[in-house]
PDB file of C-alpha atoms in Angstrom:
ATOM      1  CA  MET A   1      14.449 -18.806 -19.248  1.00 46.00           C
ATOM      2  CA  PHE A   2      11.808 -21.376 -19.949  1.00 50.00           C
ATOM      3  CA  ALA A   3      12.447 -23.863 -22.756  1.00 46.00           C
ATOM      4  CA  PHE A   4      10.369 -26.855 -23.818  1.00 42.00           C
ATOM      5  CA  ARG A   5      12.108 -30.251 -24.079  1.00 42.00           C
ATOM      6  CA  PRO A   6      11.627 -31.774 -26.599  1.00 40.00           C
ATOM      7  CA  ALA A   7      11.677 -28.322 -28.090  1.00 35.00           C
ATOM      8  CA  ALA A   8       8.763 -28.259 -30.524  1.00 34.00           C
ATOM      9  CA  PHE A   9       8.851 -24.506 -29.921  1.00 34.00           C
ATOM     10  CA  LEU A  10      10.235 -22.124 -27.355  1.00 34.00           C
ATOM     11  CA  LEU A  11       8.208 -20.217 -24.803  1.00 37.00           C
ATOM     12  CA  PRO A  12       8.893 -16.506 -24.400  1.00 37.00           C
ATOM     13  CA  SER A  13      11.548 -15.714 -21.851  1.00 38.00           C
ATOM     14  CA  LEU A  14      10.474 -15.309 -18.249  1.00 39.00           C
ATOM     15  CA  PHE A  15      12.486 -13.219 -15.859  1.00 39.00           C
ATOM     16  CA  PHE A  16      12.515 -13.216 -12.097  1.00 39.00           C
ATOM     17  CA  LEU A  17       9.329 -11.691 -10.668  1.00 44.00           C
ATOM     18  CA  THR A  18       7.658 -11.830 -14.121  1.00 47.00           C
ATOM     19  CA  ILE A  19       4.139 -13.140 -14.782  1.00 40.00           C
ATOM     20  CA  VAL A  20       3.350 -14.924 -18.061  1.00 46.00           C
ATOM     21  CA  ASN A  21      -0.198 -14.106 -19.111  1.00 41.00           C
ATOM     22  CA  ALA A  22      -2.388 -15.952 -21.639  1.00 51.00           C
ATOM     23  CA  LEU A  23       0.442 -18.280 -22.665  1.00 79.00           C
ATOM     24  CA  HIS A  24      -0.924 -21.446 -24.259  1.00 84.00           C
ATOM     25  CA  PHE A  25       0.294 -24.496 -26.138  1.00 88.00           C
ATOM     26  CA  TYR A  26      -1.098 -27.717 -27.590  1.00 88.00           C
ATOM     27  CA  LEU A  27      -0.317 -31.310 -26.722  1.00 86.00           C
ATOM     28  CA  ASP A  28      -1.721 -34.729 -27.462  1.00 85.00           C
ATOM     29  CA  ALA A  29      -3.315 -36.869 -24.763  1.00 78.00           C
ATOM     30  CA  ASN A  30      -0.247 -39.103 -24.305  1.00 81.00           C
ATOM     31  CA  GLU A  31       2.331 -36.324 -24.674  1.00 86.00           C
ATOM     32  CA  LYS A  32       4.398 -34.605 -21.977  1.00 89.00           C
ATOM     33  CA  ARG A  33       5.656 -31.054 -22.277  1.00 89.00           C
ATOM     34  CA  CYS A  34       8.617 -29.885 -20.183  1.00 89.00           C
ATOM     35  CA  PHE A  35      10.416 -26.618 -19.771  1.00 85.00           C
ATOM     36  CA  MET A  36      13.413 -25.477 -17.766  1.00 87.00           C
ATOM     37  CA  GLU A  37      13.729 -22.695 -15.269  1.00 86.00           C
ATOM     38  CA  GLU A  38      16.905 -21.643 -13.501  1.00 86.00           C
ATOM     39  CA  LEU A  39      15.978 -20.698  -9.943  1.00 85.00           C
ATOM     40  CA  PRO A  40      17.834 -19.429  -6.894  1.00 85.00           C
ATOM     41  CA  SER A  41      17.406 -21.483  -3.738  1.00 83.00           C
ATOM     42  CA  ASP A  42      14.336 -20.922  -1.527  1.00 82.00           C
ATOM     43  CA  THR A  43      12.348 -19.305  -4.340  1.00 85.00           C
ATOM     44  CA  VAL A  44       8.581 -19.670  -4.526  1.00 87.00           C
ATOM     45  CA  VAL A  45       7.099 -20.554  -7.926  1.00 87.00           C
ATOM     46  CA  GLU A  46       3.358 -20.569  -8.549  1.00 88.00           C
ATOM     47  CA  GLY A  47       1.644 -21.791 -11.679  1.00 88.00           C
ATOM     48  CA  HIS A  48      -1.953 -21.650 -12.859  1.00 91.00           C
ATOM     49  CA  TYR A  49      -3.068 -23.855 -15.732  1.00 92.00           C
ATOM     50  CA  ARG A  50      -6.337 -24.387 -17.590  1.00 92.00           C
ATOM     51  CA  ALA A  51      -6.652 -27.333 -19.979  1.00 91.00           C
ATOM     52  CA  LEU A  52      -9.326 -27.589 -22.668  1.00 92.00           C
ATOM     53  CA  GLU A  53     -10.097 -30.750 -24.627  1.00 91.00           C
ATOM     54  CA  TRP A  54     -11.097 -30.806 -28.289  1.00 87.00           C
ATOM     55  CA  GLN A  55     -14.667 -32.003 -28.803  1.00 87.00           C
ATOM     56  CA  GLU A  56     -15.764 -32.996 -32.294  1.00 85.00           C
ATOM     57  CA  LYS A  57     -19.411 -32.480 -31.446  1.00 87.00           C
ATOM     58  CA  ALA A  58     -18.818 -28.947 -30.260  1.00 86.00           C
ATOM     59  CA  GLN A  59     -16.138 -28.332 -32.885  1.00 88.00           C
ATOM     60  CA  GLY A  60     -14.074 -26.537 -30.293  1.00 88.00           C
ATOM     61  CA  TYR A  61     -12.059 -26.826 -27.106  1.00 89.00           C
ATOM     62  CA  VAL A  62     -14.146 -27.261 -23.964  1.00 90.00           C
ATOM     63  CA  LEU A  63     -13.505 -27.875 -20.290  1.00 90.00           C
ATOM     64  CA  GLU A  64     -13.753 -31.627 -19.669  1.00 88.00           C
ATOM     65  CA  PRO A  65     -14.141 -32.562 -15.955  1.00 88.00           C
ATOM     66  CA  ASN A  66     -12.641 -36.031 -16.518  1.00 87.00           C
ATOM     67  CA  LEU A  67      -9.440 -34.526 -17.847  1.00 89.00           C
ATOM     68  CA  GLY A  68      -6.608 -34.425 -15.316  1.00 90.00           C
ATOM     69  CA  ILE A  69      -3.299 -32.615 -15.525  1.00 92.00           C
ATOM     70  CA  VAL A  70      -0.154 -34.166 -14.080  1.00 92.00           C
ATOM     71  CA  VAL A  71       2.480 -31.696 -12.853  1.00 92.00           C
ATOM     72  CA  GLU A  72       6.037 -32.874 -12.198  1.00 93.00           C
ATOM     73  CA  VAL A  73       8.918 -30.700 -11.026  1.00 92.00           C
ATOM     74  CA  GLU A  74      12.451 -32.054 -10.725  1.00 92.00           C
ATOM     75  CA  GLU A  75      15.795 -30.550  -9.722  1.00 91.00           C
ATOM     76  CA  MET A  76      18.040 -31.347 -12.648  1.00 89.00           C
ATOM     77  CA  GLU A  77      21.359 -31.420 -10.773  1.00 87.00           C
ATOM     78  CA  THR A  78      20.239 -33.687  -7.932  1.00 87.00           C
ATOM     79  CA  GLY A  79      17.340 -35.509  -9.639  1.00 87.00           C
ATOM     80  CA  HIS A  80      15.201 -34.713  -6.613  1.00 89.00           C
ATOM     81  CA  SER A  81      11.448 -34.699  -7.312  1.00 89.00           C
ATOM     82  CA  VAL A  82      10.042 -31.451  -5.903  1.00 89.00           C
ATOM     83  CA  VAL A  83       6.428 -31.847  -7.089  1.00 89.00           C
ATOM     84  CA  GLN A  84       4.480 -34.798  -8.494  1.00 90.00           C
ATOM     85  CA  THR A  85       0.751 -34.231  -8.419  1.00 89.00           C
ATOM     86  CA  ARG A  86      -2.392 -34.583 -10.507  1.00 90.00           C
ATOM     87  CA  GLY A  87      -5.099 -31.978 -10.506  1.00 90.00           C
ATOM     88  CA  PRO A  88      -8.318 -31.027 -12.283  1.00 92.00           C
ATOM     89  CA  PRO A  89      -8.234 -29.331 -15.694  1.00 91.00           C
ATOM     90  CA  ASP A  90      -8.316 -25.881 -14.068  1.00 93.00           C
ATOM     91  CA  SER A  91      -6.037 -25.580 -11.052  1.00 92.00           C
ATOM     92  CA  ARG A  92      -2.807 -24.259  -9.541  1.00 91.00           C
ATOM     93  CA  PHE A  93       0.499 -25.663  -8.359  1.00 90.00           C
ATOM     94  CA  THR A  94       3.106 -24.158  -6.077  1.00 89.00           C
ATOM     95  CA  PHE A  95       6.587 -25.237  -5.101  1.00 89.00           C
ATOM     96  CA  THR A  96       9.716 -23.854  -3.478  1.00 87.00           C
ATOM     97  CA  SER A  97      13.166 -24.497  -4.881  1.00 86.00           C
ATOM     98  CA  HIS A  98      15.386 -26.160  -2.286  1.00 84.00           C
ATOM     99  CA  GLU A  99      18.588 -25.804  -4.296  1.00 84.00           C
ATOM    100  CA  SER A 100      19.711 -23.214  -6.822  1.00 86.00           C
ATOM    101  CA  GLY A 101      20.015 -24.361 -10.432  1.00 87.00           C
ATOM    102  CA  ASP A 102      17.906 -25.699 -13.284  1.00 90.00           C
ATOM    103  CA  HIS A 103      14.452 -27.074 -12.520  1.00 90.00           C
ATOM    104  CA  GLN A 104      12.438 -29.083 -15.036  1.00 91.00           C
ATOM    105  CA  ILE A 105       8.672 -28.486 -14.965  1.00 90.00           C
ATOM    106  CA  CYS A 106       6.603 -31.023 -16.914  1.00 92.00           C
ATOM    107  CA  LEU A 107       2.877 -31.129 -17.664  1.00 91.00           C
ATOM    108  CA  SER A 108       0.948 -34.057 -19.098  1.00 90.00           C
ATOM    109  CA  THR A 109      -2.572 -35.471 -19.026  1.00 88.00           C
ATOM    110  CA  ASN A 110      -4.024 -38.467 -17.220  1.00 85.00           C
ATOM    111  CA  TYR A 111      -4.910 -39.995 -20.606  1.00 80.00           C
ATOM    112  CA  THR A 112      -2.334 -42.755 -21.109  1.00 70.00           C
ATOM    113  CA  SER A 113      -3.622 -44.587 -24.173  1.00 62.00           C
ATOM    114  CA  TRP A 114      -1.179 -44.465 -27.110  1.00 61.00           C
ATOM    115  CA  TRP A 115      -4.105 -44.756 -29.519  1.00 62.00           C
ATOM    116  CA  SER A 116      -5.912 -41.769 -28.098  1.00 64.00           C
ATOM    117  CA  SER A 117      -6.238 -38.921 -30.595  1.00 73.00           C
ATOM    118  CA  THR A 118      -7.429 -36.385 -28.040  1.00 81.00           C
ATOM    119  CA  HIS A 119      -5.929 -32.935 -28.456  1.00 87.00           C
ATOM    120  CA  ILE A 120      -5.453 -30.588 -25.507  1.00 89.00           C
ATOM    121  CA  LYS A 121      -5.100 -26.830 -25.464  1.00 91.00           C
ATOM    122  CA  LEU A 122      -3.368 -25.768 -22.250  1.00 90.00           C
ATOM    123  CA  TYR A 123      -3.159 -22.235 -20.905  1.00 91.00           C
ATOM    124  CA  LEU A 124      -0.337 -21.621 -18.435  1.00 89.00           C
ATOM    125  CA  ASP A 125       0.557 -18.688 -16.193  1.00 88.00           C
ATOM    126  CA  VAL A 126       3.747 -18.976 -14.143  1.00 85.00           C
ATOM    127  CA  VAL A 127       4.908 -16.567 -11.464  1.00 86.00           C
ATOM    128  CA  VAL A 128       8.441 -16.739 -10.141  1.00 83.00           C
ATOM    129  CA  GLY A 129       8.133 -15.074  -6.771  1.00 74.00           C
ATOM    130  CA  ASN A 130      10.361 -13.669  -4.105  1.00 56.00           C
ATOM    131  CA  THR A 131      12.610 -15.839  -2.027  1.00 52.00           C
ATOM    132  CA  LYS A 132      11.002 -17.791   0.778  1.00 54.00           C
ATOM    133  CA  ALA A 133      10.615 -15.979   4.032  1.00 53.00           C
ATOM    134  CA  ASP A 134      13.365 -16.564   6.569  1.00 57.00           C
ATOM    135  CA  ALA A 135      11.541 -18.055   9.547  1.00 61.00           C
ATOM    136  CA  GLU A 136      14.375 -17.266  11.961  1.00 66.00           C
ATOM    137  CA  ARG A 137      14.514 -13.682  10.769  1.00 64.00           C
ATOM    138  CA  ASP A 138      10.744 -13.416  11.013  1.00 65.00           C
ATOM    139  CA  ARG A 139      10.818 -14.734  14.581  1.00 76.00           C
ATOM    140  CA  SER A 140      13.582 -12.280  15.430  1.00 76.00           C
ATOM    141  CA  HIS A 141      11.581  -9.461  13.865  1.00 72.00           C
ATOM    142  CA  VAL A 142       8.454 -10.475  15.786  1.00 83.00           C
ATOM    143  CA  THR A 143      10.472 -10.645  19.020  1.00 84.00           C
ATOM    144  CA  GLU A 144      11.881  -7.197  18.318  1.00 84.00           C
ATOM    145  CA  LEU A 145       8.404  -5.827  17.646  1.00 86.00           C
ATOM    146  CA  ALA A 146       7.100  -7.477  20.821  1.00 88.00           C
ATOM    147  CA  GLY A 147       9.912  -5.830  22.795  1.00 85.00           C
ATOM    148  CA  LYS A 148       9.065  -2.442  21.293  1.00 88.00           C
ATOM    149  CA  VAL A 149       5.393  -2.960  22.143  1.00 91.00           C
ATOM    150  CA  ARG A 150       6.332  -3.838  25.734  1.00 89.00           C
ATOM    151  CA  ASP A 151       8.510  -0.719  25.976  1.00 89.00           C
ATOM    152  CA  LEU A 152       5.698   1.386  24.562  1.00 91.00           C
ATOM    153  CA  ASN A 153       3.207  -0.101  27.022  1.00 91.00           C
ATOM    154  CA  GLN A 154       5.636   0.611  29.880  1.00 88.00           C
ATOM    155  CA  LYS A 155       5.998   4.232  28.743  1.00 89.00           C
ATOM    156  CA  LEU A 156       2.238   4.566  28.506  1.00 91.00           C
ATOM    157  CA  GLU A 157       1.918   3.144  32.016  1.00 89.00           C
ATOM    158  CA  ASP A 158       4.510   5.631  33.290  1.00 85.00           C
ATOM    159  CA  ILE A 159       2.644   8.468  31.609  1.00 90.00           C
ATOM    160  CA  ARG A 160      -0.629   7.256  33.147  1.00 89.00           C
ATOM    161  CA  ARG A 161       0.937   7.161  36.623  1.00 87.00           C
ATOM    162  CA  GLU A 162       2.418  10.640  36.140  1.00 87.00           C
ATOM    163  CA  GLN A 163      -0.966  11.984  35.053  1.00 90.00           C
ATOM    164  CA  GLN A 164      -2.617  10.376  38.074  1.00 89.00           C
ATOM    165  CA  TYR A 165       0.022  11.913  40.356  1.00 86.00           C
ATOM    166  CA  GLN A 166      -0.505  15.332  38.783  1.00 89.00           C
ATOM    167  CA  ARG A 167      -4.268  15.029  39.246  1.00 88.00           C
ATOM    168  CA  GLU A 168      -3.761  14.123  42.911  1.00 88.00           C
ATOM    169  CA  ARG A 169      -1.424  17.094  43.398  1.00 87.00           C
ATOM    170  CA  GLU A 170      -3.918  19.399  41.713  1.00 89.00           C
ATOM    171  CA  SER A 171      -6.666  18.061  43.976  1.00 87.00           C
ATOM    172  CA  ASP A 172      -4.507  18.595  47.104  1.00 86.00           C
ATOM    173  CA  PHE A 173      -3.542  22.083  45.944  1.00 87.00           C
ATOM    174  CA  ARG A 174      -7.177  22.952  45.265  1.00 87.00           C
ATOM    175  CA  ASP A 175      -8.206  21.731  48.720  1.00 86.00           C
ATOM    176  CA  LEU A 176      -5.350  23.692  50.285  1.00 86.00           C
ATOM    177  CA  SER A 177      -6.280  26.820  48.343  1.00 86.00           C
ATOM    178  CA  GLU A 178      -9.938  26.532  49.318  1.00 85.00           C
ATOM    179  CA  GLY A 179      -8.939  26.017  52.992  1.00 83.00           C
ATOM    180  CA  THR A 180      -6.574  29.005  52.888  1.00 85.00           C
ATOM    181  CA  ASN A 181      -9.222  31.224  51.276  1.00 85.00           C
ATOM    182  CA  SER A 182     -11.783  30.147  53.867  1.00 84.00           C
ATOM    183  CA  LYS A 183      -9.381  30.976  56.727  1.00 84.00           C
ATOM    184  CA  ALA A 184      -8.561  34.336  55.132  1.00 85.00           C
ATOM    185  CA  VAL A 185     -12.268  35.211  54.981  1.00 85.00           C
ATOM    186  CA  TRP A 186     -12.827  34.311  58.657  1.00 88.00           C
ATOM    187  CA  TYR A 187      -9.653  36.228  59.646  1.00 85.00           C
ATOM    188  CA  SER A 188     -10.908  39.295  57.797  1.00 86.00           C
ATOM    189  CA  LEU A 189     -14.297  39.054  59.506  1.00 88.00           C
ATOM    190  CA  LEU A 190     -12.556  38.696  62.886  1.00 88.00           C
ATOM    191  CA  GLN A 191     -10.460  41.802  62.176  1.00 88.00           C
ATOM    192  CA  ILE A 192     -13.619  43.744  61.313  1.00 90.00           C
ATOM    193  CA  VAL A 193     -15.318  42.649  64.556  1.00 88.00           C
ATOM    194  CA  VAL A 194     -12.232  43.584  66.592  1.00 87.00           C
ATOM    195  CA  LEU A 195     -12.049  46.982  64.920  1.00 88.00           C
ATOM    196  CA  VAL A 196     -15.755  47.615  65.568  1.00 87.00           C
ATOM    197  CA  LEU A 197     -15.404  46.617  69.202  1.00 88.00           C
ATOM    198  CA  THR A 198     -12.272  48.721  69.585  1.00 86.00           C
ATOM    199  CA  CYS A 199     -13.949  51.766  68.049  1.00 87.00           C
ATOM    200  CA  THR A 200     -17.021  51.304  70.249  1.00 84.00           C
ATOM    201  CA  TRP A 201     -14.884  51.017  73.394  1.00 84.00           C
ATOM    202  CA  GLN A 202     -12.858  54.131  72.477  1.00 82.00           C
ATOM    203  CA  LEU A 203     -15.992  56.162  71.800  1.00 82.00           C
ATOM    204  CA  LYS A 204     -17.471  55.173  75.148  1.00 80.00           C
ATOM    205  CA  HIS A 205     -14.166  55.948  76.906  1.00 76.00           C
ATOM    206  CA  LEU A 206     -14.012  59.415  75.256  1.00 78.00           C
ATOM    207  CA  LYS A 207     -17.604  60.196  76.284  1.00 74.00           C
ATOM    208  CA  VAL A 208     -16.815  59.300  79.936  1.00 72.00           C
ATOM    209  CA  ARG A 209     -13.741  61.548  80.018  1.00 73.00           C
ATOM    210  CA  ILE A 210     -15.603  64.434  78.361  1.00 74.00           C
ATOM    211  CA  SER A 211     -18.425  64.129  80.846  1.00 65.00           C
TER     212      SER A 211
END
């Protein structure tokens, strides 16, 4: 759960994989607001903030380009600084927890004067995401997929060769069938000619014997 320190008030609880929408709080120019989040190791956290500065002339909070927001993230157990950056009044920050445990997330402005009376209204959305992708597992998965693709390509190649072989066999069979049919036609014609000649010879032979 998130908790401001010093705790002027408490933010609503945030659970794993939960997005906080339209959450906002107020701070003075020289003030720092911090909250805690207990995170598992290798967990991605993304935050989006939008800071508005009070303008007397406008009698309201407006986006001031000169305003900068400082984001600091620290692992409480080890004291390791995970993030320390300054961005424009409307921006994002992202970090990955290296160790499990409490993490302190602090936001402040780039206004450092103790006599500054500037008031800031800061909107904050925080997303605690899934654990960081395992690169070794991803590589293994990609290698496995590549192996499956190779196997599939090999099967497709085998199928292509089989189809080509079948087409060649069909072509040979068609040529053989056409040749056999052609020979059968000529053989039939030859039989007809032989029969005609035989009949003619027999008729002539009968006429000679009758005469």
